[in-house]
Coordinates of C-alpha atoms and ligand atoms in Angstrom, one line a residue:
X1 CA 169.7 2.1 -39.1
X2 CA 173.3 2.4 -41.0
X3 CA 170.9 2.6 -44.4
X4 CA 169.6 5.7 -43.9
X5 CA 170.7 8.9 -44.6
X6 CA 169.9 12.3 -42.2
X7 CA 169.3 15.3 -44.2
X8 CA 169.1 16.8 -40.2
X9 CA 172.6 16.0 -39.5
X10 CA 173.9 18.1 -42.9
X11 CA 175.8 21.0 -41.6
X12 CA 177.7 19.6 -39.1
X13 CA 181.1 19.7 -38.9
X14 CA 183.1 16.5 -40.3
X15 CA 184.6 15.6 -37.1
X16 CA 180.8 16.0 -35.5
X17 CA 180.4 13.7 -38.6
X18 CA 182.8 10.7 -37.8
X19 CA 181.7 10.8 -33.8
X20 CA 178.3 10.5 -34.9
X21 CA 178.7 7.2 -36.9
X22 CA 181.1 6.1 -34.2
X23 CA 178.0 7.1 -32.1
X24 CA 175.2 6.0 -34.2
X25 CA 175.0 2.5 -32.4
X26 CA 174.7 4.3 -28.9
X27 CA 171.8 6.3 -30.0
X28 CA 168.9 4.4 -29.1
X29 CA 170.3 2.9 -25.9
X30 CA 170.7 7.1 -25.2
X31 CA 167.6 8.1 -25.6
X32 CA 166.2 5.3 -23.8
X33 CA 168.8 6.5 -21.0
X34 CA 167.0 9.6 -20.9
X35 CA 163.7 8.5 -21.6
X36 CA 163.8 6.6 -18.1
X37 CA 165.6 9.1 -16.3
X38 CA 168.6 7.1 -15.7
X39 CA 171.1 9.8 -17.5
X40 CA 170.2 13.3 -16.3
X41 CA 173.7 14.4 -17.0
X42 CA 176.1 14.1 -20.1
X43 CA 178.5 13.1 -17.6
X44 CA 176.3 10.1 -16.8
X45 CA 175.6 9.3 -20.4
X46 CA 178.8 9.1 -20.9
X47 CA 179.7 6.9 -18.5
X48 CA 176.4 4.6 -19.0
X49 CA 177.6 4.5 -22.9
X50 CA 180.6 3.5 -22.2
X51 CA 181.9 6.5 -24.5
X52 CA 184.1 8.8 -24.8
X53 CA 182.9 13.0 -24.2
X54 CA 182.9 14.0 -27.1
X55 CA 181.1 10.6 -28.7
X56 CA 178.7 11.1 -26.0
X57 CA 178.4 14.8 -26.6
X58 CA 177.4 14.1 -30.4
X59 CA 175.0 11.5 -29.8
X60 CA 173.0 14.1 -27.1
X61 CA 173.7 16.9 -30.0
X62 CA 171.9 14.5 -32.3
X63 CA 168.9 13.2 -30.2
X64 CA 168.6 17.1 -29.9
X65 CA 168.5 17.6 -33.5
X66 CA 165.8 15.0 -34.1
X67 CA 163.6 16.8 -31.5
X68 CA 163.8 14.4 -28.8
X69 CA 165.8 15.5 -26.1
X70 CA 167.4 19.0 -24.6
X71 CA 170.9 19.6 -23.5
X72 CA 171.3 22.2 -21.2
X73 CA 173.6 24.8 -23.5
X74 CA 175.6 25.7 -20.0
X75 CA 176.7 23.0 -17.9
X76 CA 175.7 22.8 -13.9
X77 CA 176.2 20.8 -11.1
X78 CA 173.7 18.2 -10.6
X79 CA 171.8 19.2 -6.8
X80 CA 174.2 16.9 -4.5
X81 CA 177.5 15.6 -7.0
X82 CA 180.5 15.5 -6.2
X83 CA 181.7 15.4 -9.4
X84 CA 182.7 18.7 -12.3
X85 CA 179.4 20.2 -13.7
X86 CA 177.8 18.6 -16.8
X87 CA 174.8 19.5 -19.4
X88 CA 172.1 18.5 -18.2
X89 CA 170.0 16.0 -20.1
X90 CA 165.9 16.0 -20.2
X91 CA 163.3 14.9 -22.5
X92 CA 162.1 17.7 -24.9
X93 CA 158.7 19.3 -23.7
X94 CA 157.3 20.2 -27.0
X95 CA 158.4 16.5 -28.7
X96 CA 156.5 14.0 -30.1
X97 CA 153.9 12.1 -28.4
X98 CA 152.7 8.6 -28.9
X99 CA 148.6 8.2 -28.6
X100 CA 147.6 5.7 -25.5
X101 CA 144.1 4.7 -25.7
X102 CA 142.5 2.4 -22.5
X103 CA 139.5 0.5 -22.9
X104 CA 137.8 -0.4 -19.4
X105 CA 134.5 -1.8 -18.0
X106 CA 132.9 1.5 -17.8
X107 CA 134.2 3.6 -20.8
X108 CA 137.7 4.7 -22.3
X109 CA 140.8 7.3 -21.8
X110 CA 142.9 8.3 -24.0
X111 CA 146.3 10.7 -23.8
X112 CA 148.9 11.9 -25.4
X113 CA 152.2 10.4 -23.5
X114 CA 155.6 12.4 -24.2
X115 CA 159.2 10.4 -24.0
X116 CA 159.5 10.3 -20.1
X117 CA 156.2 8.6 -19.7
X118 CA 154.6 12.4 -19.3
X119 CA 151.4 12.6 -19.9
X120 CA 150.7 16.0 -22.0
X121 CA 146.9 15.9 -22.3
X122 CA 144.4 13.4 -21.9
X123 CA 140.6 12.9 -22.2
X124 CA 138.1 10.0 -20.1
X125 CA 135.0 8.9 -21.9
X126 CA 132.0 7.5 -20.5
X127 CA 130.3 4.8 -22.1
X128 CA 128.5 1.3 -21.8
X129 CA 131.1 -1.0 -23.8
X130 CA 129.2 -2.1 -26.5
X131 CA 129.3 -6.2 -27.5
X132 CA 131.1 -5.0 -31.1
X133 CA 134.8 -3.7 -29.8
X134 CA 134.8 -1.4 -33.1
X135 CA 131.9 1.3 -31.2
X136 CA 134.0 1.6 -28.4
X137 CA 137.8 1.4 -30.2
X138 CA 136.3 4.4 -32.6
X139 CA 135.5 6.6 -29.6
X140 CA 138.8 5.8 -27.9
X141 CA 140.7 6.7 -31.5
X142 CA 138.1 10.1 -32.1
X143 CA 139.1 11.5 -28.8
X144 CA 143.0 11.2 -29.0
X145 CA 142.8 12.5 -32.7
X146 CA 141.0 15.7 -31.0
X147 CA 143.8 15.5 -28.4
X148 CA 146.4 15.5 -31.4
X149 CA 144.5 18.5 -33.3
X150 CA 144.1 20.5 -30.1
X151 CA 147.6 20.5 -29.3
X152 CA 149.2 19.7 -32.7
X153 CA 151.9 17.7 -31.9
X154 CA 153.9 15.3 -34.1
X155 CA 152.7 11.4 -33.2
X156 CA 155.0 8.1 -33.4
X157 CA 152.2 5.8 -33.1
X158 CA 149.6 4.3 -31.0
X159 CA 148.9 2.0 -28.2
X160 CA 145.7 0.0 -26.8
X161 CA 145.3 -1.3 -23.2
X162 CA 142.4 -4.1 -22.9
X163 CA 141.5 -6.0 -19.9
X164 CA 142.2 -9.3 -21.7
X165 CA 144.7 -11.3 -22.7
X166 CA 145.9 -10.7 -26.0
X167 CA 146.8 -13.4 -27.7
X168 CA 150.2 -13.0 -29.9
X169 CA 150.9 -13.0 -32.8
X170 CA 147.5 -11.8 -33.9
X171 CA 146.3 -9.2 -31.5
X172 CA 143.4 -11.3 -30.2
X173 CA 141.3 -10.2 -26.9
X174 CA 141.0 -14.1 -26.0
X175 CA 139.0 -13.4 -22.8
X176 CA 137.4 -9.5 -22.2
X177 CA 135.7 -11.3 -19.1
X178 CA 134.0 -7.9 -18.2
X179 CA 133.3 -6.6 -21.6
X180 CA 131.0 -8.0 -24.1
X181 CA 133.3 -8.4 -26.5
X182 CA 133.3 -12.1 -28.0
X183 CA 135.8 -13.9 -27.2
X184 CA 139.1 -13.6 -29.5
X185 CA 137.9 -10.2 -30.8
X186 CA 141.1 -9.2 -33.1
X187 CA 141.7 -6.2 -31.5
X188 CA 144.4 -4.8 -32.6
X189 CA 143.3 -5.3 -36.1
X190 CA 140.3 -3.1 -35.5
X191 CA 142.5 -0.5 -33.4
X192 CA 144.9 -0.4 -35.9
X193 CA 141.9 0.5 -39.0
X194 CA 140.3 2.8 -36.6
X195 CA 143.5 4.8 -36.3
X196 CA 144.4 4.9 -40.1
X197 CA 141.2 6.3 -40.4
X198 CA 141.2 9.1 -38.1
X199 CA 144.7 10.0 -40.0
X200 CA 147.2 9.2 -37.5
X201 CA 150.8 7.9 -38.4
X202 CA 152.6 5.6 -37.3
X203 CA 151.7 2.0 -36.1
X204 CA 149.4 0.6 -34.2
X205 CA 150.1 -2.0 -31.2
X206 CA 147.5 -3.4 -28.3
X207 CA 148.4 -5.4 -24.8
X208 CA 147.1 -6.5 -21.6
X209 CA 146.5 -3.5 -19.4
X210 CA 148.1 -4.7 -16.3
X211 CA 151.2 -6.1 -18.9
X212 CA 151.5 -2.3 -19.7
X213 CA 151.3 -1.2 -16.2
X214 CA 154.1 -2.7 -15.1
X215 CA 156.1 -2.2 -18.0
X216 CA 154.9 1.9 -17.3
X217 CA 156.5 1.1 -13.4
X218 CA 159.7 -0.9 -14.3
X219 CA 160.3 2.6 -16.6
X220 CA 159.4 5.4 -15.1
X221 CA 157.9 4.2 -11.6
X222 CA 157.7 1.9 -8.5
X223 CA 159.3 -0.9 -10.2
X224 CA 162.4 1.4 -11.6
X225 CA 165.7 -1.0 -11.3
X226 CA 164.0 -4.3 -10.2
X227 CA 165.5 -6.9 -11.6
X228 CA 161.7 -9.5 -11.2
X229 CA 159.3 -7.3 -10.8
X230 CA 156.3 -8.8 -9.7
X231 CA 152.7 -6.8 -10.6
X232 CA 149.6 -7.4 -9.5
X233 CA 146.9 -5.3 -9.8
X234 CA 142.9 -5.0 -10.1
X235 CA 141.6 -3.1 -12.9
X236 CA 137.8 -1.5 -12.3
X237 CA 136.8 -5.4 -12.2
X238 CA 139.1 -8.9 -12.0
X239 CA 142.4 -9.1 -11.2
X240 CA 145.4 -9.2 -13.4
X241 CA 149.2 -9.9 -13.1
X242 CA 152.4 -8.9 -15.1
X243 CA 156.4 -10.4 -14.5
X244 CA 159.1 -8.0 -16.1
X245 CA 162.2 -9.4 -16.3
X246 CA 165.3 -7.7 -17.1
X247 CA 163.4 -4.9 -18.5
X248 CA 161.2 -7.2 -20.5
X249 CA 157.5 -8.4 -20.3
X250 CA 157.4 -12.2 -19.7
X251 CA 154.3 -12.9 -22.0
X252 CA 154.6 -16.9 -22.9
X253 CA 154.3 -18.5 -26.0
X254 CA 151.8 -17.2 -27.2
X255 CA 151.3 -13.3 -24.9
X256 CA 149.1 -15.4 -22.5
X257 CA 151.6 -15.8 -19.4
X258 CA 150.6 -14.5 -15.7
X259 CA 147.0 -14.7 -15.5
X260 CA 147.3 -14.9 -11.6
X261 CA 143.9 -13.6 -11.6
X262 CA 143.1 -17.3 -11.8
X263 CA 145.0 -18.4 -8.7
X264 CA 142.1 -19.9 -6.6
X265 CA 142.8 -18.5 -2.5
X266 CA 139.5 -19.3 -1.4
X267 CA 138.5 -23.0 -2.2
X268 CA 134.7 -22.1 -0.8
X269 CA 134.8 -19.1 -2.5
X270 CA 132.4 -17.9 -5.2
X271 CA 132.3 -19.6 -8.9
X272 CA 134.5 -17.6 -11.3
X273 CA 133.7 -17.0 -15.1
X274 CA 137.2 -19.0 -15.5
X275 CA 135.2 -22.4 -14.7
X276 CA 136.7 -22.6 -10.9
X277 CA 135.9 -21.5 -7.8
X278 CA 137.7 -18.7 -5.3
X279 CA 140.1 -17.1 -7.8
X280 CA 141.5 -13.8 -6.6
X281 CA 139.9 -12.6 -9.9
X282 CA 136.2 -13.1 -8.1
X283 CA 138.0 -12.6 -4.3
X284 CA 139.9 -9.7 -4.5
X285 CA 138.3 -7.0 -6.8
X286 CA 135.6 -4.4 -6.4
X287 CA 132.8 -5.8 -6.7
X288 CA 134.1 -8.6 -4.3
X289 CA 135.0 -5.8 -1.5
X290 CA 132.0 -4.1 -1.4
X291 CA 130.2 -7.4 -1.5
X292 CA 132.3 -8.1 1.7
X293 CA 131.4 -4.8 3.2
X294 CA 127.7 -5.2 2.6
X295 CA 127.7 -2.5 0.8
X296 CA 125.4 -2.4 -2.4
X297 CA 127.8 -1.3 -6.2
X298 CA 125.5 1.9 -7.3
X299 CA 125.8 2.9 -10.9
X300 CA 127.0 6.8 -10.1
X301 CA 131.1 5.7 -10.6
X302 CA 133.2 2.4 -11.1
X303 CA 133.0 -0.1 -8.2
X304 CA 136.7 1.1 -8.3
X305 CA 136.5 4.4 -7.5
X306 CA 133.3 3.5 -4.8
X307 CA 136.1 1.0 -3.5
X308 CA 138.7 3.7 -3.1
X309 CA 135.7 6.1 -1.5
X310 CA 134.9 3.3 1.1
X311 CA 138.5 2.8 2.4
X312 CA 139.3 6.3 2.3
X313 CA 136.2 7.7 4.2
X314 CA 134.4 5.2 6.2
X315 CA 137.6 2.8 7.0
X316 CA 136.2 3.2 11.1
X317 CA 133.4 1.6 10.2
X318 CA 133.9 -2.2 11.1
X319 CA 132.1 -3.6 8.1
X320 CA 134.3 -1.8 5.6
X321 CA 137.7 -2.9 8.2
X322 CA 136.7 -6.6 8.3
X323 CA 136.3 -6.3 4.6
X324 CA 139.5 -4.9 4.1
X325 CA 141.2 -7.5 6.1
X326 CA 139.1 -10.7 4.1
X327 CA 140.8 -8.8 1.2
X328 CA 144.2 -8.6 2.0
X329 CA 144.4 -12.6 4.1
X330 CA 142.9 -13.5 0.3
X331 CA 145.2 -11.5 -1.8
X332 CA 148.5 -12.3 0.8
X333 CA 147.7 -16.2 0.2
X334 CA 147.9 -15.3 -3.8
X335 CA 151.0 -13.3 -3.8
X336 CA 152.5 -15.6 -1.3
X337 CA 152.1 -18.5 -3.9
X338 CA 153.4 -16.5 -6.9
X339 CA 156.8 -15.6 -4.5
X340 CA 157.3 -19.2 -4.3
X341 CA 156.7 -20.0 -7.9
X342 CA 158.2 -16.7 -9.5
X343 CA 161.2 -15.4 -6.2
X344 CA 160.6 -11.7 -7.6
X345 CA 162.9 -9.1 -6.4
X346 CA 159.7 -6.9 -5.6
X347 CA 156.4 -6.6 -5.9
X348 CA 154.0 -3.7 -6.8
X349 CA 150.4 -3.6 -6.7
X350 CA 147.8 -1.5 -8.5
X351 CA 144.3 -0.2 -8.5
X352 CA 142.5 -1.8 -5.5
X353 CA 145.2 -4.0 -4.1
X354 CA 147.3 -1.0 -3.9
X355 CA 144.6 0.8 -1.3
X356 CA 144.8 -2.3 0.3
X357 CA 148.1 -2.4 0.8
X358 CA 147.8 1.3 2.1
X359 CA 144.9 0.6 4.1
X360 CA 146.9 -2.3 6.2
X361 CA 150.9 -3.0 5.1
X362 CA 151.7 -4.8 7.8
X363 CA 149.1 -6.8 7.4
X364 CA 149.9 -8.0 3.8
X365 CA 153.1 -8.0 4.2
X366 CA 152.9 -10.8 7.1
X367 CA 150.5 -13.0 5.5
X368 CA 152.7 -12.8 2.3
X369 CA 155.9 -13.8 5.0
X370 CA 153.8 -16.5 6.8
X371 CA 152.9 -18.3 3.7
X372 CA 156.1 -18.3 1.7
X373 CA 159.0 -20.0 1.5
X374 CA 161.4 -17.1 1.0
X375 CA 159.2 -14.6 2.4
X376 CA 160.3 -15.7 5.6
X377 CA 163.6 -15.0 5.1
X378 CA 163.9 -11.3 4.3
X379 CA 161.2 -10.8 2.4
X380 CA 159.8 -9.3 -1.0
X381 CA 159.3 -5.6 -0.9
X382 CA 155.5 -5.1 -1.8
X383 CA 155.4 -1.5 -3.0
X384 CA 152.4 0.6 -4.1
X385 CA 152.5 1.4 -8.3
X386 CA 153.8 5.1 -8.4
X387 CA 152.1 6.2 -11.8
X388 CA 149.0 7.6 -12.7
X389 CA 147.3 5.9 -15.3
X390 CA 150.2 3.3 -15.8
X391 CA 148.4 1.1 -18.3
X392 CA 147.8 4.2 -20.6
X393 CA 151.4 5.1 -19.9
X394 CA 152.7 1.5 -20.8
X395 CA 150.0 1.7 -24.1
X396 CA 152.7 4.8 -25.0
X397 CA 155.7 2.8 -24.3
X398 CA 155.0 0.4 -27.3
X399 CA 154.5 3.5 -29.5
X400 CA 157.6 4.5 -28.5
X401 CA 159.3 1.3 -28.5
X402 CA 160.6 1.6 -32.9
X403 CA 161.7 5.2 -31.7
X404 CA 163.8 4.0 -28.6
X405 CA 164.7 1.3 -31.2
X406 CA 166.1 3.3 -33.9
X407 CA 165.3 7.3 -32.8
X408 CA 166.4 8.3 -36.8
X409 CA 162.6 7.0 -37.4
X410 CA 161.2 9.4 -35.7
X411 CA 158.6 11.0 -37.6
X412 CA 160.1 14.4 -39.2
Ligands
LIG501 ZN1 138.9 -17.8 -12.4

């Protein structure tokens, strides 16, 4: 970033100037302060930095310039501090966005995500997936360019969450179990022409969806300061997993890492698409709790959302409780393997497994104890994902990712 000149920083004074380029270096690692919430003051920034004031003060005064971030003009005391009052720090609310597009067995979403993880406006389509992934990708693209027009807003890029694997470096969807798509689709390939077309700037990235979820969490949500976090999660069918460690996705060799989905917990269990039988991917997702319930998947919504309806409303009914508790003795034998493999600091769980979990904590949480080694000695905390619509959240976060990199790229 030490190439490149900023016609936005003309004007200032010289000693604004020479803090700045003593600053320059800390300006990413700012704005990603910010951006996760973890600097709310000046005060904080500066002591996160490692700075001095008034390098700390530039840097905020520059972010500001580029349109990213607001300062408070009049210092305050934070609600609660002890300490003197300080500017406080927040994400700008008319900034860029970055476009976050969601493919899923029973249509598409797409948003417009601000720094912050904010979601500004978004849009759900409704659609049988069809066997070519370029249909689908062109609907997802068309509705987030109407989402751009409508509210005009400048955009750093886009990002595409599959339920797949994607194979690095190419951008292959190696196995869309639930869609049609062949297998080893190049996704992001496709994604990336679509969104040229429609006139968007910027680049174009695509990941696992339950990889972006947690990365959304360990942000901006339920997985904010773990240090392992653990993720598991259903998406509207299968079951996926994600690791972040130290802030970063643990993908593999080749982007392929954590499919827990896989795990067999129930050695009579049903065949899986994977070749094997009883993997929580077949055991633990919609379509395998209302199985369980003896309840018959109608076409009106997802099996998700008929999932969510069947806890929520008829949870007296003993069918739907016995269900629930097959779910969670098969899900508590999967995460209780993945403690003993992976000793996470915590755990969060999403889409199904999380009404699970609310349905019946104790009753996870003791299967998880009983069957693991460390579990029994403390234990993991198993937390419910906090974010709505994490994955499209986490498709935003690798839009944002050059910006948080080097925030002088932002798009003018
Ligand atoms: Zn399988």
């Amino acid at each position: 970033m030490s190439g490149k000149a900023d016609p936005r920083a003309a004007g200032e004074g010289t000693t604004s100037r020479t803090r700045l380029d003593r600053g320059r270096a800390a300006l990413g690692p700012a704005l990603e302060l910010v951006h996760t919430g973890r600097a709310p003051t000046r005060a904080v920034l500066t002591a996160e930095l490692g700075v001095t004031r008034a390098t700390a003060g530039a840097v905020a005064a520059e972010l500001e310039a580029l349109g990213l971030i607001r300062v408070d003009a009049r210092p305050g005391a934070a609600a609660g501090s002890q300490g003197r009052p300080s500017h406080r720090l927040s994400v700008a609310e008319d900034g860029p966005v970055a476009l976050a597009t969601q493919i899923h067995t029973d249509g598409f979403r797409a948003a417009l995500v601000g720094l912050g993880g904010r979601i500004v406006a978004t849009a759900p389509g409704c659609e049988v997936v069809d066997a070519d992934p370029a249909k689908v990708l062109g609907s997802v693209v068309e509705a987030g360019a109407e989402l751009l027009r409508e509210t005009g807003r400048r955009c750093v890029g886009a990002g595409l969450a599959v339920p797949s694997a994607v194979a690095e470096p190419e951008g292959l969807a190696l196995n869309p179990l639930h869609l049609a798509w062949p297998a080893g689709a190049p996704v992001r390939e496709i994604f990336a022409r679509q969104v040229r077309a429609a006139g968007i700037d910027g680049p174009a990235f695509a990941a696992n969806d339950v990889n972006l979820a947690a990365l959304a969490e360990h942000r901006h949500g339920a997985g904010r300061g773990a240090r392992d976090l653990l993720c598991v999660a259903t998406g509207h069918r299968g079951v996926g997993g994600a690791l972040v460690l130290d802030g970063r996705l643990h993908t593999g060799s080749s982007g392929l890492a954590m499919e827990v989905g896989h795990l067999a917990v129930n050695p009579e269990g049903r065949p899986c698409h994977c070749g094997s039988r009883g993997c929580l991917d077949v055991e633990t997702d919609p379509l395998a709790f209302l199985t369980a319930a003896g309840r018959e998947p109608g076409p009106e919504v997802s099996l998700l959302q008929q999932s969510y309806d069947l806890i929520r409303e008829y949870y007296a009914d003993p069918a739907v409780r016995t269900a629930t508790e097959t779910l969670i003795d098969r899900l508590g034998l999967g995460l209780a393997g993945l403690v003993n493999i992976l000793n996470p600091d915590r755990i969060i769980l999403g889409g199904l497994h999380r009404a699970l979990l609310d349905a019946d904590p104790e009753r996870l949480r003791a299967v998880v104890a009983g069957r693991s080694l460390w579990g029994q000695s403390g234990g993991v905390p198993i937390l419910p994902c906090g974010l709505d619509h994490n994955s499209l959240v986490g498709a935003a976060e690798l839009a944002w990712q050059p910006v948080l990199d080097d925030p002088l790229g932002v798009p003018a």
